[in-house]
mmCIF file of C-alpha atoms in Angstrom:
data_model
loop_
_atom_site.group_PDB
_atom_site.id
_atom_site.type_symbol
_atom_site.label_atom_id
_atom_site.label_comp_id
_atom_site.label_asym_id
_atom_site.label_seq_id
_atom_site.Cartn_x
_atom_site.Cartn_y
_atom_site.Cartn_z
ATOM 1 C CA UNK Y 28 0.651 26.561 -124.036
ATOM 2 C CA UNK Y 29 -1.999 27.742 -121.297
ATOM 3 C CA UNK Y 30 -1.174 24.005 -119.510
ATOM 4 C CA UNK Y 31 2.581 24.753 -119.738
ATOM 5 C CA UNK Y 32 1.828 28.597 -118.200
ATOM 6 C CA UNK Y 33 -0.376 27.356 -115.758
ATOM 7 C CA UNK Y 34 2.043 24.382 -114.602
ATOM 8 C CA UNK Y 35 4.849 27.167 -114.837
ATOM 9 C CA UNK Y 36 3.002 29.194 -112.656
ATOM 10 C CA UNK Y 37 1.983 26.946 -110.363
ATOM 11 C CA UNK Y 38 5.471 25.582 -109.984
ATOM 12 C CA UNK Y 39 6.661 28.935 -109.614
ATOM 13 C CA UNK Y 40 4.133 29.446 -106.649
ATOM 14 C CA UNK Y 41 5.231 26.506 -105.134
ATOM 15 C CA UNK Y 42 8.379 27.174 -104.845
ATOM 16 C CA UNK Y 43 7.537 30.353 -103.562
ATOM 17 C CA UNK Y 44 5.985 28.675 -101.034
ATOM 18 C CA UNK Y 45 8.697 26.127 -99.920
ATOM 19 C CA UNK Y 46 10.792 28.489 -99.940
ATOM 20 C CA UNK Y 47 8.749 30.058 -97.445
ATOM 21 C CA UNK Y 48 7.719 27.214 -95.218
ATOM 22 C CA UNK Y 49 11.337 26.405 -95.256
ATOM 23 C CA UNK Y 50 12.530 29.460 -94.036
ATOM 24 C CA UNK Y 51 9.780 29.267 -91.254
ATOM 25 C CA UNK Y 52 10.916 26.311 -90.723
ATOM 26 C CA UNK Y 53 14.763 27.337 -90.160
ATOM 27 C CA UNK Y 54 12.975 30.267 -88.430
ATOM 28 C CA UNK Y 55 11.356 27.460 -86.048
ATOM 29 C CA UNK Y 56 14.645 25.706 -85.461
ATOM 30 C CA UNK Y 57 16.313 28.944 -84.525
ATOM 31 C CA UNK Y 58 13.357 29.648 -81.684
ATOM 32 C CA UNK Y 59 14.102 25.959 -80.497
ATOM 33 C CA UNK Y 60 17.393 25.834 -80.219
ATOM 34 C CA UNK Y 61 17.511 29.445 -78.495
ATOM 35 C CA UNK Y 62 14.372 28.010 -76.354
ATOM 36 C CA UNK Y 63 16.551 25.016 -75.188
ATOM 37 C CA UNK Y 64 19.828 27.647 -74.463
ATOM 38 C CA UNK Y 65 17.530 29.201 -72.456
ATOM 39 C CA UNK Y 66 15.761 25.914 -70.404
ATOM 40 C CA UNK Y 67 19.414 25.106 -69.851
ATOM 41 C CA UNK Y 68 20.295 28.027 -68.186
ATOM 42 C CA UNK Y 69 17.582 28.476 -66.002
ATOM 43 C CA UNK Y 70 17.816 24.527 -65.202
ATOM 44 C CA UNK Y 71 21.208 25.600 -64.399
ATOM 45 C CA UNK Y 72 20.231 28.789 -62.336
ATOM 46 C CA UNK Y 73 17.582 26.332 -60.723
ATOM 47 C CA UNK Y 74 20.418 23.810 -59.776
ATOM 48 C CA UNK Y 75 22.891 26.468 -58.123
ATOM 49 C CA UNK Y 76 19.805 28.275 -56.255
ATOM 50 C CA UNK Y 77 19.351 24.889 -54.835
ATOM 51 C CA UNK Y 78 23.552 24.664 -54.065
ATOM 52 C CA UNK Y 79 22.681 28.026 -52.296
ATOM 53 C CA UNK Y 80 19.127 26.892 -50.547
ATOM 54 C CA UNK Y 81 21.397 24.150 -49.367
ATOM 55 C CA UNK Y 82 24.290 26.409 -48.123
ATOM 56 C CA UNK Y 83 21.778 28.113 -46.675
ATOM 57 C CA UNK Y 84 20.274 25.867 -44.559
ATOM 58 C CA UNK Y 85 23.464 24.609 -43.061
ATOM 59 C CA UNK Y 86 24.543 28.027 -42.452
ATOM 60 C CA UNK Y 87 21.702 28.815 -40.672
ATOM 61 C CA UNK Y 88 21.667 25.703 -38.588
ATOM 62 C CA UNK Y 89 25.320 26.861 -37.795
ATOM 63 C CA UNK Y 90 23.344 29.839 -36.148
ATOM 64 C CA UNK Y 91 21.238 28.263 -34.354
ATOM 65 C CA UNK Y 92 23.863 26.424 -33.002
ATOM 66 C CA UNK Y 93 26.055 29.494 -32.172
ATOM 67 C CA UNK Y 94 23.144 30.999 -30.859
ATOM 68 C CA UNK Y 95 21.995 28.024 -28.333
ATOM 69 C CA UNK Y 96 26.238 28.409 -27.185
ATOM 70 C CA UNK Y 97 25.725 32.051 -26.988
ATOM 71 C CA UNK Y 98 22.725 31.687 -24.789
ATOM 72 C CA UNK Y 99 24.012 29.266 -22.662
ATOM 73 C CA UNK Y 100 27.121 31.429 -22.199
ATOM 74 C CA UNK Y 101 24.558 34.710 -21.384
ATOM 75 C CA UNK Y 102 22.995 32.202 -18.695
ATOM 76 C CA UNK Y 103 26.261 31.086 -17.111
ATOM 77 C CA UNK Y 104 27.786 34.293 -17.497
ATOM 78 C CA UNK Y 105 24.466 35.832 -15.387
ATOM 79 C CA UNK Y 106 24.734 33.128 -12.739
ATOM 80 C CA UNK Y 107 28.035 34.240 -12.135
ATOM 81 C CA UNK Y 108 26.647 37.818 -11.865
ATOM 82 C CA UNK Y 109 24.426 37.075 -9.787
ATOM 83 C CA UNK Y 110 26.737 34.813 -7.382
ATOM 84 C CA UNK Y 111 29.476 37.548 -7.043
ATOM 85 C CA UNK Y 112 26.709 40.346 -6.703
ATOM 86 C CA UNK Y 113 25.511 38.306 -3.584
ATOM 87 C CA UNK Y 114 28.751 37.401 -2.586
ATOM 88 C CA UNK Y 115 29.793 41.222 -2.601
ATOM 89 C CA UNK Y 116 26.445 42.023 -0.512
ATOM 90 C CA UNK Y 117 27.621 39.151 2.420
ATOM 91 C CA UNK Y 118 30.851 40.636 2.158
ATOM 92 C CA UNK Y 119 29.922 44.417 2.554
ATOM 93 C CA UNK Y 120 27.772 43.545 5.331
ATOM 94 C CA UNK Y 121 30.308 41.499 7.106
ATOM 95 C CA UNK Y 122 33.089 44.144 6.619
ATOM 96 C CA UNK Y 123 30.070 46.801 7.831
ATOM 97 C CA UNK Y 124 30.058 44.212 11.078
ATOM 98 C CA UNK Y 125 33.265 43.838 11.372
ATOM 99 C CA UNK Y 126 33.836 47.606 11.429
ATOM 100 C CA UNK Y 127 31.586 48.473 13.901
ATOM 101 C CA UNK Y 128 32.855 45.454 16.395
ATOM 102 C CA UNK Y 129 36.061 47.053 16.280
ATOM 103 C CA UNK Y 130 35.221 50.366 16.721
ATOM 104 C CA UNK Y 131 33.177 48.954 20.101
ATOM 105 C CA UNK Y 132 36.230 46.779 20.779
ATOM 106 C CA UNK Y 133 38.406 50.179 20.362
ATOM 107 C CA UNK Y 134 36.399 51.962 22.552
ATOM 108 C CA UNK Y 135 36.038 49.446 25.251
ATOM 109 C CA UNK Y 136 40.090 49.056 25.063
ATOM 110 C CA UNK Y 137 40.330 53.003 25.187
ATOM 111 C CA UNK Y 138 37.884 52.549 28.482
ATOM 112 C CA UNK Y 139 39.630 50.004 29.698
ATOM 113 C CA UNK Y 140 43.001 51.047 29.481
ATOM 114 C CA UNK Y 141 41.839 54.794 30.625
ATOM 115 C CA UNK Y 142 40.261 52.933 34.100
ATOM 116 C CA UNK Y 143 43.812 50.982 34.626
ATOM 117 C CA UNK Y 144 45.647 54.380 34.394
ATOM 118 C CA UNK Y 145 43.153 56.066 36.460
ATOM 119 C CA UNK Y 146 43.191 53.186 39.225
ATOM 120 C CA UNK Y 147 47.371 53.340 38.627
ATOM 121 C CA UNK Y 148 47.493 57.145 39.488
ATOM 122 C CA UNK Y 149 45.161 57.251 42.545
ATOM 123 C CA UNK Y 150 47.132 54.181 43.291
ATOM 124 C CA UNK Y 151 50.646 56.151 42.922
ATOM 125 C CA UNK Y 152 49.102 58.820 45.004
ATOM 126 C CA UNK Y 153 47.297 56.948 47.554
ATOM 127 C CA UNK Y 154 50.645 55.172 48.282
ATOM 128 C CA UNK Y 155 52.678 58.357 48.281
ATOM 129 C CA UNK Y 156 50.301 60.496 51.091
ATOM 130 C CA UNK Y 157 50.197 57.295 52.924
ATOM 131 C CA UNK Y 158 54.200 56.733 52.756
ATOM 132 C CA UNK Y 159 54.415 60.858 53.273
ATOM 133 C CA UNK Y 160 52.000 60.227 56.437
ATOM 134 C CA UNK Y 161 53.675 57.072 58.174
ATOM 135 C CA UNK Y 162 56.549 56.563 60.171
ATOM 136 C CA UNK Y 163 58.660 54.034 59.633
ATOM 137 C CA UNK Y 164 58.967 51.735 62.490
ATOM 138 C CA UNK Y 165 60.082 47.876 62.680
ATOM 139 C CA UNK Y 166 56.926 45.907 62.487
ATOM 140 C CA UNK Y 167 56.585 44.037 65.463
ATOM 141 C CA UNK Y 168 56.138 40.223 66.020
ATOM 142 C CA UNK Y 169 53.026 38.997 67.918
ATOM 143 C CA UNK Y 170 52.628 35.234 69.092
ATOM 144 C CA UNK Y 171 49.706 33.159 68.403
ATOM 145 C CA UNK Y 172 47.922 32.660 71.630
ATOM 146 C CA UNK Y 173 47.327 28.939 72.291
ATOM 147 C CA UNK Y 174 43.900 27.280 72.281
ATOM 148 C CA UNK Y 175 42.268 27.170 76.023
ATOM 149 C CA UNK Y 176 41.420 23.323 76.591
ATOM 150 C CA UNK Y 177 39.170 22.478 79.194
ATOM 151 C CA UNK Y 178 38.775 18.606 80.562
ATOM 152 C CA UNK Y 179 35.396 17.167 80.101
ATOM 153 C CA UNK Y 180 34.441 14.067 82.323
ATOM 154 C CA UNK Y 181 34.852 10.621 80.368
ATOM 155 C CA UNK Y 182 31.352 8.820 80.130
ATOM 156 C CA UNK Y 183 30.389 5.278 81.139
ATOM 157 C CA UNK Y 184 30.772 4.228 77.667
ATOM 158 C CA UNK Y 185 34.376 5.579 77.700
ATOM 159 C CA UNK Y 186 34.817 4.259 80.882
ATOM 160 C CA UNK Y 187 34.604 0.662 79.388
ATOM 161 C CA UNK Y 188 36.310 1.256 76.461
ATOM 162 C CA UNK Y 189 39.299 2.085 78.232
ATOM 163 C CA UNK Y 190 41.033 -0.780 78.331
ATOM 164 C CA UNK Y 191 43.603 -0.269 75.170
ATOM 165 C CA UNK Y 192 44.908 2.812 75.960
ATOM 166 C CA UNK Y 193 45.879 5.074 73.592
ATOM 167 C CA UNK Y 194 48.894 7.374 74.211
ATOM 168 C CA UNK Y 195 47.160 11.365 73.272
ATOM 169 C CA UNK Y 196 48.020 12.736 70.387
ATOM 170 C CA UNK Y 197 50.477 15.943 70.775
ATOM 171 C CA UNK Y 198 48.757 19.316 70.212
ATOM 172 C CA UNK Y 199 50.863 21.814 68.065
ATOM 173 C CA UNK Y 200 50.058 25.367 67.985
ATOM 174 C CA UNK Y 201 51.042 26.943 64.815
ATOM 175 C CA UNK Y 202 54.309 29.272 64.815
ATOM 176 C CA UNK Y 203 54.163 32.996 65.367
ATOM 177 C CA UNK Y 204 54.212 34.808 62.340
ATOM 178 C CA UNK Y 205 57.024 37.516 61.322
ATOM 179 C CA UNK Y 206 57.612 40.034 59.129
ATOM 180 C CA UNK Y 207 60.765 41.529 58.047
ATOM 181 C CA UNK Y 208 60.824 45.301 58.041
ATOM 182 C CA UNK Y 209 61.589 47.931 55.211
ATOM 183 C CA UNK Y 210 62.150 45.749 52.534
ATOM 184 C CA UNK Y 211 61.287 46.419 48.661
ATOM 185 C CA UNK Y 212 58.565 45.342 47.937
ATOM 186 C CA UNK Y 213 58.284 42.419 44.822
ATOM 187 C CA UNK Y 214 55.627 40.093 43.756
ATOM 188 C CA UNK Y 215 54.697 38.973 47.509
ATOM 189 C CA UNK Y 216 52.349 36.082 48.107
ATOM 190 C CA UNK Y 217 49.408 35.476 50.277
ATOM 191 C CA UNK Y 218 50.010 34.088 53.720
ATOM 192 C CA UNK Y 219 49.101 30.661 54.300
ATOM 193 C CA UNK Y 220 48.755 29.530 58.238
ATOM 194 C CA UNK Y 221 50.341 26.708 59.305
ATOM 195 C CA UNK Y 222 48.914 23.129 58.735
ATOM 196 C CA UNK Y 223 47.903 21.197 61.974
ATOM 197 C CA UNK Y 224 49.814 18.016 62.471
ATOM 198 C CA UNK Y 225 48.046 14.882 61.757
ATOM 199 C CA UNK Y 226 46.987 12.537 64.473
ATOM 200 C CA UNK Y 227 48.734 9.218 63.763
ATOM 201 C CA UNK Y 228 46.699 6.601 65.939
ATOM 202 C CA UNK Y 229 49.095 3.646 66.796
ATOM 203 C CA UNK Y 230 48.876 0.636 64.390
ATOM 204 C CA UNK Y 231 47.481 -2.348 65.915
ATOM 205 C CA UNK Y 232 49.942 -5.705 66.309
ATOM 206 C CA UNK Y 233 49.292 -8.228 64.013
ATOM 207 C CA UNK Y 234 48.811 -11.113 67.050
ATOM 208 C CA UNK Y 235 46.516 -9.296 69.167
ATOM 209 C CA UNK Y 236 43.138 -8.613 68.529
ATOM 210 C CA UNK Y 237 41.616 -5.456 66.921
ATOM 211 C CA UNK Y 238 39.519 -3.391 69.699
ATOM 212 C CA UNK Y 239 37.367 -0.221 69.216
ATOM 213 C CA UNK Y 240 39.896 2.634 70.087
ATOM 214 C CA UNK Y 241 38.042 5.505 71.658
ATOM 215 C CA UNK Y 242 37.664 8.581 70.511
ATOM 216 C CA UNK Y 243 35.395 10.792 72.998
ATOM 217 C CA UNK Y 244 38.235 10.602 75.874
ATOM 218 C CA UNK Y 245 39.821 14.115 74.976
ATOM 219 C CA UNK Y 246 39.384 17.723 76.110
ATOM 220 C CA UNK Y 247 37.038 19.911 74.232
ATOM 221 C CA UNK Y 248 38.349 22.950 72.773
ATOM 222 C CA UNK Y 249 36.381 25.917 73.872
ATOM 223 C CA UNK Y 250 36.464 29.196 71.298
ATOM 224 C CA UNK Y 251 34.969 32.795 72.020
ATOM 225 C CA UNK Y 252 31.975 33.517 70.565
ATOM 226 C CA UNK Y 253 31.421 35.868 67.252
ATOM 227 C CA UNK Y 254 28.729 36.526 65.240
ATOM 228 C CA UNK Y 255 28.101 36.376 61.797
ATOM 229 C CA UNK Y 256 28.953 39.838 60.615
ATOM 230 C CA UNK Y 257 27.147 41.571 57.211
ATOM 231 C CA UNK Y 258 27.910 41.435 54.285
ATOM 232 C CA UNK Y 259 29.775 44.983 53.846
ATOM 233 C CA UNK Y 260 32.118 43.710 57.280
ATOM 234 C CA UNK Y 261 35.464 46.275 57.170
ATOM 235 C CA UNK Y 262 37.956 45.227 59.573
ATOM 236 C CA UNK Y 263 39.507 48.289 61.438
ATOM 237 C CA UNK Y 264 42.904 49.023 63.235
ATOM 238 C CA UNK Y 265 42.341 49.084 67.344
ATOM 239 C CA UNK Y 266 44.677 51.499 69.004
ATOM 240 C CA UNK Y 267 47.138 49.432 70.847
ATOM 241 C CA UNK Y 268 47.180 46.200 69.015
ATOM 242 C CA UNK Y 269 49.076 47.478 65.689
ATOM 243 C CA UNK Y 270 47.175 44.912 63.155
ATOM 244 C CA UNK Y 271 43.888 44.098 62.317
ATOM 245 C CA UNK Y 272 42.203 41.308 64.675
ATOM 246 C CA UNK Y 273 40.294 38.754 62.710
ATOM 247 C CA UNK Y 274 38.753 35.656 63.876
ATOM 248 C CA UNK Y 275 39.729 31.953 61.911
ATOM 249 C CA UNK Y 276 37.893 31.833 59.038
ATOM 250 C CA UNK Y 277 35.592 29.115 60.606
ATOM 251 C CA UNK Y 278 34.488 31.088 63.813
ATOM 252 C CA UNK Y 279 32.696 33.652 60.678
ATOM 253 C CA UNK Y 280 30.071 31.073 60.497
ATOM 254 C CA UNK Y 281 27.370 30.186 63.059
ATOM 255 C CA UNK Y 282 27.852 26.950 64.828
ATOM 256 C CA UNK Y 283 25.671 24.164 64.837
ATOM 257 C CA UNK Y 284 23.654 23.123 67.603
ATOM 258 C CA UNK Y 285 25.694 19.499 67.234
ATOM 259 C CA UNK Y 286 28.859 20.031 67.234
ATOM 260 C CA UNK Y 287 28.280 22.786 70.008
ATOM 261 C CA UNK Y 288 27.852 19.543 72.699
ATOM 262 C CA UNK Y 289 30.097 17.088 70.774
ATOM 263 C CA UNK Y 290 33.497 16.087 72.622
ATOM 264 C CA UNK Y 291 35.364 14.779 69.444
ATOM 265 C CA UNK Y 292 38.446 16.159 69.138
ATOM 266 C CA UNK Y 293 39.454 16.777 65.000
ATOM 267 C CA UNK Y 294 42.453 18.375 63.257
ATOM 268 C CA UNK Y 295 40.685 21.514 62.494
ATOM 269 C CA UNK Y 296 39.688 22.133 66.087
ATOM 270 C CA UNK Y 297 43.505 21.994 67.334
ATOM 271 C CA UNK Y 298 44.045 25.370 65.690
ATOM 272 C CA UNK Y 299 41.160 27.349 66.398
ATOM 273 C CA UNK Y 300 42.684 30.606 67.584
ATOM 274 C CA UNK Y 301 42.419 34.600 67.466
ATOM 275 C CA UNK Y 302 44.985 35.483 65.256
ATOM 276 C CA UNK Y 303 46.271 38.752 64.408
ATOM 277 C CA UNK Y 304 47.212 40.286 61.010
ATOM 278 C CA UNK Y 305 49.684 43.258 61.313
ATOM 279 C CA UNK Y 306 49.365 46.008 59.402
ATOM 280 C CA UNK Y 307 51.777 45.958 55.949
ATOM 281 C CA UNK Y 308 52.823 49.602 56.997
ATOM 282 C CA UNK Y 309 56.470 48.905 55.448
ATOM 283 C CA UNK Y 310 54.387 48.862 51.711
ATOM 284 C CA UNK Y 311 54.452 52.894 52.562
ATOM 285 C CA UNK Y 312 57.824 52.446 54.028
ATOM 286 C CA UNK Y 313 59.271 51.102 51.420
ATOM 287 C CA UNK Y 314 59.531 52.642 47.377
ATOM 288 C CA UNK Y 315 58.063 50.223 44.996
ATOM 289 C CA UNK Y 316 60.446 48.746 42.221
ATOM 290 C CA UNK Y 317 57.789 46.968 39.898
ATOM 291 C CA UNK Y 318 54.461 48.309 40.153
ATOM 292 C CA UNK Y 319 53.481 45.823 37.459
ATOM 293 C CA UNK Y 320 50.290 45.210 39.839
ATOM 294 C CA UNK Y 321 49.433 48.025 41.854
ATOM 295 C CA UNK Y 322 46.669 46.316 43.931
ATOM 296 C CA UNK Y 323 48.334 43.007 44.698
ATOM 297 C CA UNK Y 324 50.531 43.817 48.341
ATOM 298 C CA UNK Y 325 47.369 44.932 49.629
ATOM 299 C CA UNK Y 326 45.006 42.237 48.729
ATOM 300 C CA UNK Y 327 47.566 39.960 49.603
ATOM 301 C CA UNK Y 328 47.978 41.295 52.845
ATOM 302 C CA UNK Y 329 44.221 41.381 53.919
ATOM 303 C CA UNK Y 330 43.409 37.950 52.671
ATOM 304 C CA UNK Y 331 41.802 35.659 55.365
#
């Protein structure tokens, strides 16, 4: 009876403690499988923080990229800056020029334009007292004196080379010079003196031989005697003579000791003459009708 007890009891304990080891054993499985729930979600938090890492990554390479465009742009967009702040500097400095040459060029113009007006009045007036204080009188005509020629004896030389003569060239004196009285006064223009003929020498024949023609068998032209006048030289009006008496313009310079003694006779010694230059008393005679150029009659009238 004790061996059945004991085996009872010891049965009893045993299943006591299978039933305990098995419910620390379901206990067990529980943990696990609640253990693996949870190694499968963080494997698959650990998975989508590595989506994200990845994301990420690119994202912030796209920033980079931006950023390098971004810079670049800043650069570009400072050169430009830069370029039209330099540009504006030139261009304010120019226009800063540019002003002040036309406020010199205004000024000289108002200068300029106030000396014509000035020279146009005392012009006006000049030619009004002097028309107010002349009498109007034809002008008259005066002839042009012809050259005194005086023979010179021929040489031996010429003496020989006589032999083909050669008929003289005619002298012409120039024409006296006229003026038409109290007439209005246009545009007038300078007087010219008359051109000297040309000596035509006669053309030799084609059958007879060429000779040396002479030259030295002439007259010499004798002239008065001027001197070189200054430099500040006014011609005056004589009493008498009614014009201005002025020399041709190649007695004003002092002759040379060669052609003083030379007998050659040239085209510009044919009209060396005293010639005179009346007086343009019909410009106060006379009312203007264009006084586009004030100073022109007069100049025109003095010219040598």
């Amino acid at each position: 009876m004790d061996s059945k007890s004991s085996k009872s009891s010891s049965f009893l304990l045993a299943a006591a403690r299978l039933a305990t080891e098995t419910d620390r054993a379901d206990a067990a499985e529980r943990q696990v499988a609640d253990l693996l729930a949870q190694i499968r979600l963080l494997h698959q938090d650990k998975l989508q923080l590595r989506a994200e890492l990845a994301k990420s990554h690119q994202e912030l390479q796209l920033w980079k990229v931006q950023l390098d465009l971004a810079q670049k742009e800043i650069l570009r967009a400072q050169t430009v800056v830069d370029h039209v702040d330099r540009a504006r500097a030139d261009a304010e400095e120019r226009a800063h020029r540019y002003r002040q040459r036309v406020r010199e060029l205004v000024e000289e113009r108002s200068v300029q334009v106030a000396m014509d007006e000035g020279r146009r009045r005392g012009f006006e007036e000049g030619l009004e007292a002097g028309r107010r204080s002349q009498i109007r009188y034809p002008m008259p005509v005066y002839p042009v004196p012809k050259p005194r020629l005086t023979p010179r004896p021929p040489s031996r030389r010429e003496t020989a080379s006589q032999s083909v003569p050669v008929p003289p060239a005619p002298i012409s004196a120039p024409t006296p010079v006229a003026l038409a009285p109290q007439r209005p006064i246009t545009d007038p223009e300078p007087q010219r003196s008359p051109s000297p003929e040309e000596i035509h020498s006669p053309r030799p024949v084609a059958d007879q031989p060429i000779r040396p023609i002479p030259v030295h068998n002439g007259v010499e032209v004798v002239h008065d005697t001027f001197d070189v006048p200054p430099d500040n030289f006014i011609p005056v009006i004589r009493e008498g003579e009614g014009g201005i008496a002025l020399p041709p313009p190649h007695e004003w310079t002092e002759k040379r000791q060669s052609d003083r003694y030379s007998g050659s006779i040239t085209t510009s010694s044919l009209t060396r003459s005293r010639i005179f230059f009346p007086f343009p008393f019909s410009l106060f005679c006379s009312p203007i009708k264009n006084p586009k150029y004030p100073l022109t009659p007069i100049l025109s009238s003095i010219t040598i």
